[in-house]
Amino acid sequence: MDRAETQMAGKSVAKGKRKKAVRGASRGWSTNGAQAAPAKWVGQPIRRKEENRLVSGKGIFVDDEKMPGMLHIKFVRSSYAHARITRVDVSKAEKFPGVVCTLTGAEIKKQVQPFIEIGPGGAQKIADYPMAVDKVVFQGEPVAAVVAETRLAAEDAAEFVEVDYEPLPPVVTAEDALKDDSVLHSAMGTNRNWHGVFEYGNVEKAMKQAAHVVHIGRLHFHRFSSTPLECNVILVNWDPRSGDIEYHCNNTFPSFASQFLAPALGVRIDQIHMKSFDIGGGFGIKITSYPYMAVCALASRKAGGRAVKWAETRIEHMQASAHGNERTFLDTRVALDKNGVILAIDSKHVDDCGAFPRYEPLGCVIWAQVLPATYRVKNIRIDMHQVVTNKCPVGPNRGYSRMQHLWFMERVIDICGQTLGISADDMRLRNYIRKNEMPYKTPNGCVYDSGDYANMLALAKNLVGWDEWKNKQAAARKDGRWIGLGIGSTLDSGTNNFGQARIINPDAPFSGQSKVGIVKLDIYGEVVVSMGSVPQGQGHETAAAQVVADALGITPELVNVRPGFDTAHNAYTGHTGTYASQFAVTGLTAIHGAAMKLRGELSRLAAWKLQAKEKHLEFGVGAQGPEVRVKGTQKAINYWALANLVNVNNAGMPESLWDVTLNCRHVFHANFQIPDVKRKYGNLTLTYAAQVHAAVLEVDRETFQPKILAYACVDDCGKAVNPRIVEGQVHGAAAHGIGAALLENCAYDSDGNLLAATFSDYTPITAMNMPELLYGHLESPSPFTLNGAKGMGEGGAAPVHTICAALQDALYPSGVIIDDSHNTGDSLFRSLQKAESGGYAGMVRVEHQRASR
Amino acid sequence: MYAAPFSYHRAASLQEAVKLLQELGEDARLIAGGQSLIPLMKMRMARPTALIDINFVSELGDIRTPKGELHIGALVRHADLEHSAAGATIPLLHDCAAGIADVQVRNQGTIGGSLAEADPSGDWGTALLALDTSVICFGPGGQRTVPLEDFIKDAYTTVLAHDEIVTALHVKLPLKGSGGAHLAFKRCAPVYPTASASVQVMIEDGNMCKDARIILGCVGLTAIRAKEAEAALRGKTLEEKNIRTAADAARAAADPQSDMRGSADYKRILVGTLVKRAIGIAARRARGESVEAGHEYAGR
């Protein structure tokens, strides 16, 4: 394992002071036996290639696109969370001027197959149609659609669609869902759509041997979302001549969407053509837009093959696109030795996936990528349940499924630490996986590739001024002030092995991971890259250009990276999309592989043309652009001439070079196996980026508002391909997490009405809420990836853990247990009232079994 | 997000605007900055059949300072006040203007529109009540002057007749020895506050409160003048005990409702604290100190 290079860029961005980061010497590609290339551009914090286009209004988003004869669709949605539909009458709407046609759920049911369900058993019986057929199961669920010449006409006419409902009892909480008093999907017969026990080591033995067993009552991770600036947008044409469906849309996992759409719509998968250009953020929440993609295609077909556009409004997005998973943690027992080292954890977790599983129940295993979190605990039993409720279906939301579990683990660490009188930093140091234990095999067979959590913590503490604040805190406490210090340690597991789906459903026909990169030399010698990714702001064009520039010995400006995703580029597999922190590994490895294939072809061509041996050739940029030359001579051939040889001037080329296409495609593979389904054991993810955040905050004694006084983020994503992009992603993820911790909450009332359907109530974080972020960076290169990089960007919701920890520290002396991931001035006021009235009694209980040990 | 159909009319003068209001009937609405009306129309929660645009009526966008008074035209944008000399002389106005919603709203939204909308959470209805403010209204019968305390009757309800228009606000310049502050807590930038407090005090002999005006925002159907809180200060020294009594009286005067901004109990706690802090800042300003204050945001 390489020694981690500590690289810290102590900067205070809000003040605009940018000290130049001191970076270690760049290193070559590390492993996998690939041909080494000098890493000149990889590792440089160059400006993003896409920036100028995006900030000068030249971005192309789906809603900028038009098709001839394009129509507009408006959905009519349920105002009820749970109700039987007794009547849908579209006759008045159909007579409205400008209306071309309408669609109802009952009509759609005759034309499509319900979507595939990933879950086994009863879950297979859920009939997930793209519009409600005879009952609605969440507020905002579409029940009908109006298609018209203009968006205005569609919106006007939609008001004339009449729908009668017979309300049914809504199921709003996970605990109520488990009771099955009211069942959402009668064919499944229960609201519990998945259940499994993840058990490793010997939990009961450890409990018996422990010095202390800490019992923790109900903890709850709240529901929040990502609110990308651009909502879902779909433009589709179902061509009646070819039968092909052409989508321009911002779905960020198009291969997944196609695999759901093709069987539902009854077309061959090759008939689905998908294209995206620029996307205004995604964070996973756009992965499950396929039901709307289905309705829009059916609308196009019914309208006689005219294109149909849907641009989701913010209220539609908040009510009925996707939210993040909500999770409740019950009956937790933690065994510790006399030094506060955790020996075992036993807990029951109930995940709430909303009205339809869709991408779920994959979340029921994805958390297990980080089963022990950053800790050495060996004995773990998690009794995992997932339920459906009358709320918006969930979708993968930045930090998906792992952040809920990591939050739980961080709460366990802090609650146990406080119960036993061990400080937050010490508790972590006693339990962290050590650097010299890397690569570390977790109890469930995952392999943490590299990392140095203790060093990250030291860096975070140093940045935030931990020791100084500790002293200030002690003084402030005497004055009755509530100052708290908190740490959040998280993992951002990336490059997932889809084989983990077998743990959910042994019949799931997918596994492993793949991505495609295509690098070609076009007719005039231009280097063109097509990516199998769906960038949404992550700077893929820039990172790809850096990798290709290094592979060919040229500069990033000479690399033309095709923005966006297009099935026509044929740069896709069934795993293609941008999700789950992986492009730096999967996408860039594929692109590197393609670039190296191209380099090999260019080398062979040049050797023939220059009458030289390949080993005597070198790649670089000459007076006439990129070229291949014979070392130490004037003999060179540029890319135009090389491309010319193959594409337009190939008479006389020896047959031995006829296999050269200059259009090179490479597919990324990882050495994944299918997990042991019975033991729920196997390697679920390739890389583990880590974040350690530290915060100091004060709860105002008179307003109960938490104020962040200092905030530090330390990130380790292995080799940073572009440190500037990495830092930007860390800032974005930190803002998202702070928003979730303090502002953003998809709250529902007991009738299943979403109380945060607009930004006035959801209050996504703004610049006015942001503290100055102190940023530190550590590089522990991954031994399992070509370039030492790890996927990153999700950030594991570190601020949620960190802020909860700091609140806990501030209010523990007042008797408060932070048991929810979302806290506001109002909720803290009520928590303190609860503490005063003894409401937390019994929430945390400790048995000192063998104090002598 | 398209509004229901409506007709658009641009008024060149106040007289024309009044005439259009009369002709187009009860379902016609004036539009100035449009920062409340347009979103409501797009969500089809407001469905005016006609919009009468008064943005092109001249002289409604001026800030003037005739002797002892400040005249603010109804079309003065929040940002205009934020950057005005008036805002510098009366810090309470700057506190308020600089924290309304976000930059876009402050650049477009108008003070007259904000008052005429009479949203219970609007900042101006609270801040201006702490000063001596009159609302100048123009109708078919000409001009009339309504004291601000009589202007807003209820949530979203003013004394304006359908064919009447707010043209200006006349604010009496605070006397020497007085100072004020408008404090508000907001969850994030673009939203209305959870609670706000506007305080104007006049001080004699360093710490004796000669007069006080205490207004609570977002904790009732209209801004609430907390008269018992004022009484707790008037003629007394501004010491901690008296300020605490005033804050407690303010809490008792509040009549909040629970919503996504916070529970009623919490808003009551919050508004009292804002009053307490606003008194402190107002007093320091009355003594000639320069103090930065205004809206506060969750997390920071």
mmCIF file of N, CA, C and O in Angstrom, chain A residues 536-576:
data_model
loop_
_atom_site.group_PDB
_atom_site.id
_atom_site.type_symbol
_atom_site.label_atom_id
_atom_site.label_comp_id
_atom_site.label_asym_id
_atom_site.label_seq_id
_atom_site.Cartn_x
_atom_site.Cartn_y
_atom_site.Cartn_z
ATOM 1 N N GLN A 536 -23.893 15.187 -15.157
ATOM 2 C CA GLN A 536 -24.920 16.128 -14.672
ATOM 3 C C GLN A 536 -24.248 17.273 -13.955
ATOM 4 O O GLN A 536 -24.814 17.856 -13.046
ATOM 5 N N GLY A 537 -22.999 17.572 -14.338
ATOM 6 C CA GLY A 537 -22.279 18.636 -13.666
ATOM 7 C C GLY A 537 -20.989 18.169 -13.032
ATOM 8 O O GLY A 537 -20.337 18.939 -12.330
ATOM 9 N N GLN A 538 -20.610 16.891 -13.269
ATOM 10 C CA GLN A 538 -19.422 16.353 -12.601
ATOM 11 C C GLN A 538 -18.133 16.617 -13.364
ATOM 12 O O GLN A 538 -17.079 16.149 -12.951
ATOM 13 N N GLY A 539 -18.192 17.303 -14.511
ATOM 14 C CA GLY A 539 -16.961 17.637 -15.227
ATOM 15 C C GLY A 539 -16.349 16.461 -15.979
ATOM 16 O O GLY A 539 -15.134 16.388 -16.139
ATOM 17 N N HIS A 540 -17.179 15.536 -16.457
ATOM 18 C CA HIS A 540 -16.649 14.359 -17.155
ATOM 19 C C HIS A 540 -15.860 14.731 -18.410
ATOM 20 O O HIS A 540 -14.879 14.064 -18.752
ATOM 21 N N GLU A 541 -16.277 15.779 -19.111
ATOM 22 C CA GLU A 541 -15.582 16.156 -20.351
ATOM 23 C C GLU A 541 -14.125 16.491 -20.046
ATOM 24 O O GLU A 541 -13.217 16.141 -20.788
ATOM 25 N N THR A 542 -13.948 17.199 -18.940
ATOM 26 C CA THR A 542 -12.605 17.637 -18.574
ATOM 27 C C THR A 542 -11.744 16.460 -18.136
ATOM 28 O O THR A 542 -10.619 16.291 -18.608
ATOM 29 N N ALA A 543 -12.280 15.649 -17.233
ATOM 30 C CA ALA A 543 -11.505 14.516 -16.715
ATOM 31 C C ALA A 543 -11.152 13.556 -17.846
ATOM 32 O O ALA A 543 -10.030 13.045 -17.922
ATOM 33 N N ALA A 544 -12.100 13.310 -18.745
ATOM 34 C CA ALA A 544 -11.847 12.413 -19.875
ATOM 35 C C ALA A 544 -10.732 12.985 -20.752
ATOM 36 O O ALA A 544 -9.839 12.263 -21.197
ATOM 37 N N ALA A 545 -10.770 14.285 -20.994
ATOM 38 C CA ALA A 545 -9.752 14.915 -21.836
ATOM 39 C C ALA A 545 -8.376 14.823 -21.180
ATOM 40 O O ALA A 545 -7.361 14.622 -21.861
ATOM 41 N N GLN A 546 -8.331 14.942 -19.857
ATOM 42 C CA GLN A 546 -7.043 14.827 -19.146
ATOM 43 C C GLN A 546 -6.450 13.429 -19.338
ATOM 44 O O GLN A 546 -5.257 13.277 -19.595
ATOM 45 N N VAL A 547 -7.314 12.420 -19.208
ATOM 46 C CA VAL A 547 -6.845 11.031 -19.331
ATOM 47 C C VAL A 547 -6.357 10.753 -20.750
ATOM 48 O O VAL A 547 -5.277 10.170 -20.962
ATOM 49 N N VAL A 548 -7.111 11.184 -21.743
ATOM 50 C CA VAL A 548 -6.752 10.910 -23.136
ATOM 51 C C VAL A 548 -5.490 11.695 -23.510
ATOM 52 O O VAL A 548 -4.615 11.192 -24.225
ATOM 53 N N ALA A 549 -5.401 12.919 -23.011
ATOM 54 C CA ALA A 549 -4.220 13.730 -23.298
ATOM 55 C C ALA A 549 -2.957 13.022 -22.804
ATOM 56 O O ALA A 549 -1.940 12.974 -23.510
ATOM 57 N N ASP A 550 -3.028 12.448 -21.614
ATOM 58 C CA ASP A 550 -1.873 11.722 -21.084
ATOM 59 C C ASP A 550 -1.577 10.457 -21.898
ATOM 60 O O ASP A 550 -0.425 10.134 -22.162
ATOM 61 N N ALA A 551 -2.629 9.761 -22.290
ATOM 62 C CA ALA A 551 -2.430 8.503 -23.023
ATOM 63 C C ALA A 551 -1.771 8.762 -24.370
ATOM 64 O O ALA A 551 -0.974 7.949 -24.846
ATOM 65 N N LEU A 552 -2.088 9.882 -25.006
ATOM 66 C CA LEU A 552 -1.569 10.146 -26.358
ATOM 67 C C LEU A 552 -0.445 11.184 -26.375
ATOM 68 O O LEU A 552 0.043 11.546 -27.440
ATOM 69 N N GLY A 553 -0.093 11.689 -25.199
ATOM 70 C CA GLY A 553 0.978 12.688 -25.152
ATOM 71 C C GLY A 553 0.572 14.016 -25.770
ATOM 72 O O GLY A 553 1.398 14.705 -26.382
ATOM 73 N N ILE A 554 -0.696 14.356 -25.668
ATOM 74 C CA ILE A 554 -1.166 15.629 -26.225
ATOM 75 C C ILE A 554 -1.759 16.483 -25.096
ATOM 76 O O ILE A 554 -1.526 16.202 -23.925
ATOM 77 N N THR A 555 -2.529 17.519 -25.424
ATOM 78 C CA THR A 555 -3.099 18.388 -24.383
ATOM 79 C C THR A 555 -4.621 18.225 -24.361
ATOM 80 O O THR A 555 -5.222 17.850 -25.372
ATOM 81 N N PRO A 556 -5.257 18.531 -23.228
ATOM 82 C CA PRO A 556 -6.715 18.347 -23.136
ATOM 83 C C PRO A 556 -7.488 19.158 -24.168
ATOM 84 O O PRO A 556 -8.542 18.728 -24.635
ATOM 85 N N GLU A 557 -6.963 20.320 -24.578
ATOM 86 C CA GLU A 557 -7.711 21.124 -25.566
ATOM 87 C C GLU A 557 -7.794 20.409 -26.905
ATOM 88 O O GLU A 557 -8.669 20.691 -27.712
ATOM 89 N N LEU A 558 -6.848 19.506 -27.174
ATOM 90 C CA LEU A 558 -6.841 18.798 -28.452
ATOM 91 C C LEU A 558 -7.767 17.586 -28.434
ATOM 92 O O LEU A 558 -7.852 16.852 -29.418
ATOM 93 N N VAL A 559 -8.435 17.380 -27.303
ATOM 94 C CA VAL A 559 -9.336 16.224 -27.191
ATOM 95 C C VAL A 559 -10.773 16.728 -27.214
ATOM 96 O O VAL A 559 -11.174 17.529 -26.371
ATOM 97 N N ASN A 560 -11.514 16.291 -28.211
ATOM 98 C CA ASN A 560 -12.911 16.707 -28.325
ATOM 99 C C ASN A 560 -13.789 15.647 -27.674
ATOM 100 O O ASN A 560 -13.944 14.540 -28.201
ATOM 101 N N VAL A 561 -14.311 15.995 -26.493
ATOM 102 C CA VAL A 561 -15.142 15.025 -25.775
ATOM 103 C C VAL A 561 -16.606 15.344 -26.085
ATOM 104 O O VAL A 561 -17.066 16.469 -25.857
ATOM 105 N N ARG A 562 -17.306 14.385 -26.622
ATOM 106 C CA ARG A 562 -18.731 14.571 -26.945
ATOM 107 C C ARG A 562 -19.514 14.720 -25.649
ATOM 108 O O ARG A 562 -19.497 13.814 -24.816
ATOM 109 N N PRO A 563 -20.186 15.840 -25.450
ATOM 110 C CA PRO A 563 -20.949 16.014 -24.210
ATOM 111 C C PRO A 563 -22.190 15.117 -24.210
ATOM 112 O O PRO A 563 -22.745 14.829 -25.271
ATOM 113 N N GLY A 564 -22.566 14.724 -23.037
ATOM 114 C CA GLY A 564 -23.834 14.013 -22.901
ATOM 115 C C GLY A 564 -23.763 12.558 -23.330
ATOM 116 O O GLY A 564 -22.714 12.016 -23.667
ATOM 117 N N PHE A 565 -24.923 11.925 -23.312
ATOM 118 C CA PHE A 565 -25.062 10.508 -23.613
ATOM 119 C C PHE A 565 -25.903 10.354 -24.878
ATOM 120 O O PHE A 565 -26.854 11.109 -25.091
ATOM 121 N N ASP A 566 -25.562 9.394 -25.687
ATOM 122 C CA ASP A 566 -26.352 9.144 -26.894
ATOM 123 C C ASP A 566 -26.221 7.667 -27.243
ATOM 124 O O ASP A 566 -25.101 7.191 -27.486
ATOM 125 N N THR A 567 -27.347 6.956 -27.277
ATOM 126 C CA THR A 567 -27.256 5.532 -27.635
ATOM 127 C C THR A 567 -26.652 5.371 -29.026
ATOM 128 O O THR A 567 -26.044 4.354 -29.320
ATOM 129 N N ALA A 568 -26.788 6.406 -29.884
ATOM 130 C CA ALA A 568 -26.239 6.315 -31.242
ATOM 131 C C ALA A 568 -24.717 6.208 -31.230
ATOM 132 O O ALA A 568 -24.131 5.710 -32.178
ATOM 133 N N HIS A 569 -24.086 6.660 -30.153
ATOM 134 C CA HIS A 569 -22.626 6.516 -30.070
ATOM 135 C C HIS A 569 -22.214 5.075 -29.778
ATOM 136 O O HIS A 569 -21.051 4.729 -29.899
ATOM 137 N N ASN A 570 -23.184 4.279 -29.374
ATOM 138 C CA ASN A 570 -22.928 2.872 -29.061
ATOM 139 C C ASN A 570 -21.874 2.712 -27.962
ATOM 140 O O ASN A 570 -21.111 1.761 -27.965
ATOM 141 N N ALA A 571 -21.877 3.665 -27.044
ATOM 142 C CA ALA A 571 -20.901 3.622 -25.951
ATOM 143 C C ALA A 571 -21.608 3.192 -24.670
ATOM 144 O O ALA A 571 -21.423 3.798 -23.627
ATOM 145 N N TYR A 572 -22.446 2.174 -24.771
ATOM 146 C CA TYR A 572 -23.179 1.788 -23.570
ATOM 147 C C TYR A 572 -23.219 0.282 -23.388
ATOM 148 O O TYR A 572 -23.058 -0.482 -24.329
ATOM 149 N N THR A 573 -23.424 -0.094 -22.108
ATOM 150 C CA THR A 573 -23.762 -1.470 -21.742
ATOM 151 C C THR A 573 -25.010 -1.378 -20.869
ATOM 152 O O THR A 573 -25.559 -0.278 -20.692
ATOM 153 N N GLY A 574 -25.403 -2.477 -20.298
ATOM 154 C CA GLY A 574 -26.579 -2.470 -19.428
ATOM 155 C C GLY A 574 -26.381 -1.730 -18.118
ATOM 156 O O GLY A 574 -27.330 -1.454 -17.402
ATOM 157 N N HIS A 575 -25.116 -1.414 -17.800
ATOM 158 C CA HIS A 575 -24.847 -0.698 -16.550
ATOM 159 C C HIS A 575 -24.681 0.801 -16.781
ATOM 160 O O HIS A 575 -24.370 1.535 -15.841
ATOM 161 N N THR A 576 -24.834 1.235 -18.007
ATOM 162 C CA THR A 576 -24.454 2.611 -18.333
ATOM 163 C C THR A 576 -25.352 3.655 -17.693
ATOM 164 O O THR A 576 -26.575 3.580 -17.778
#
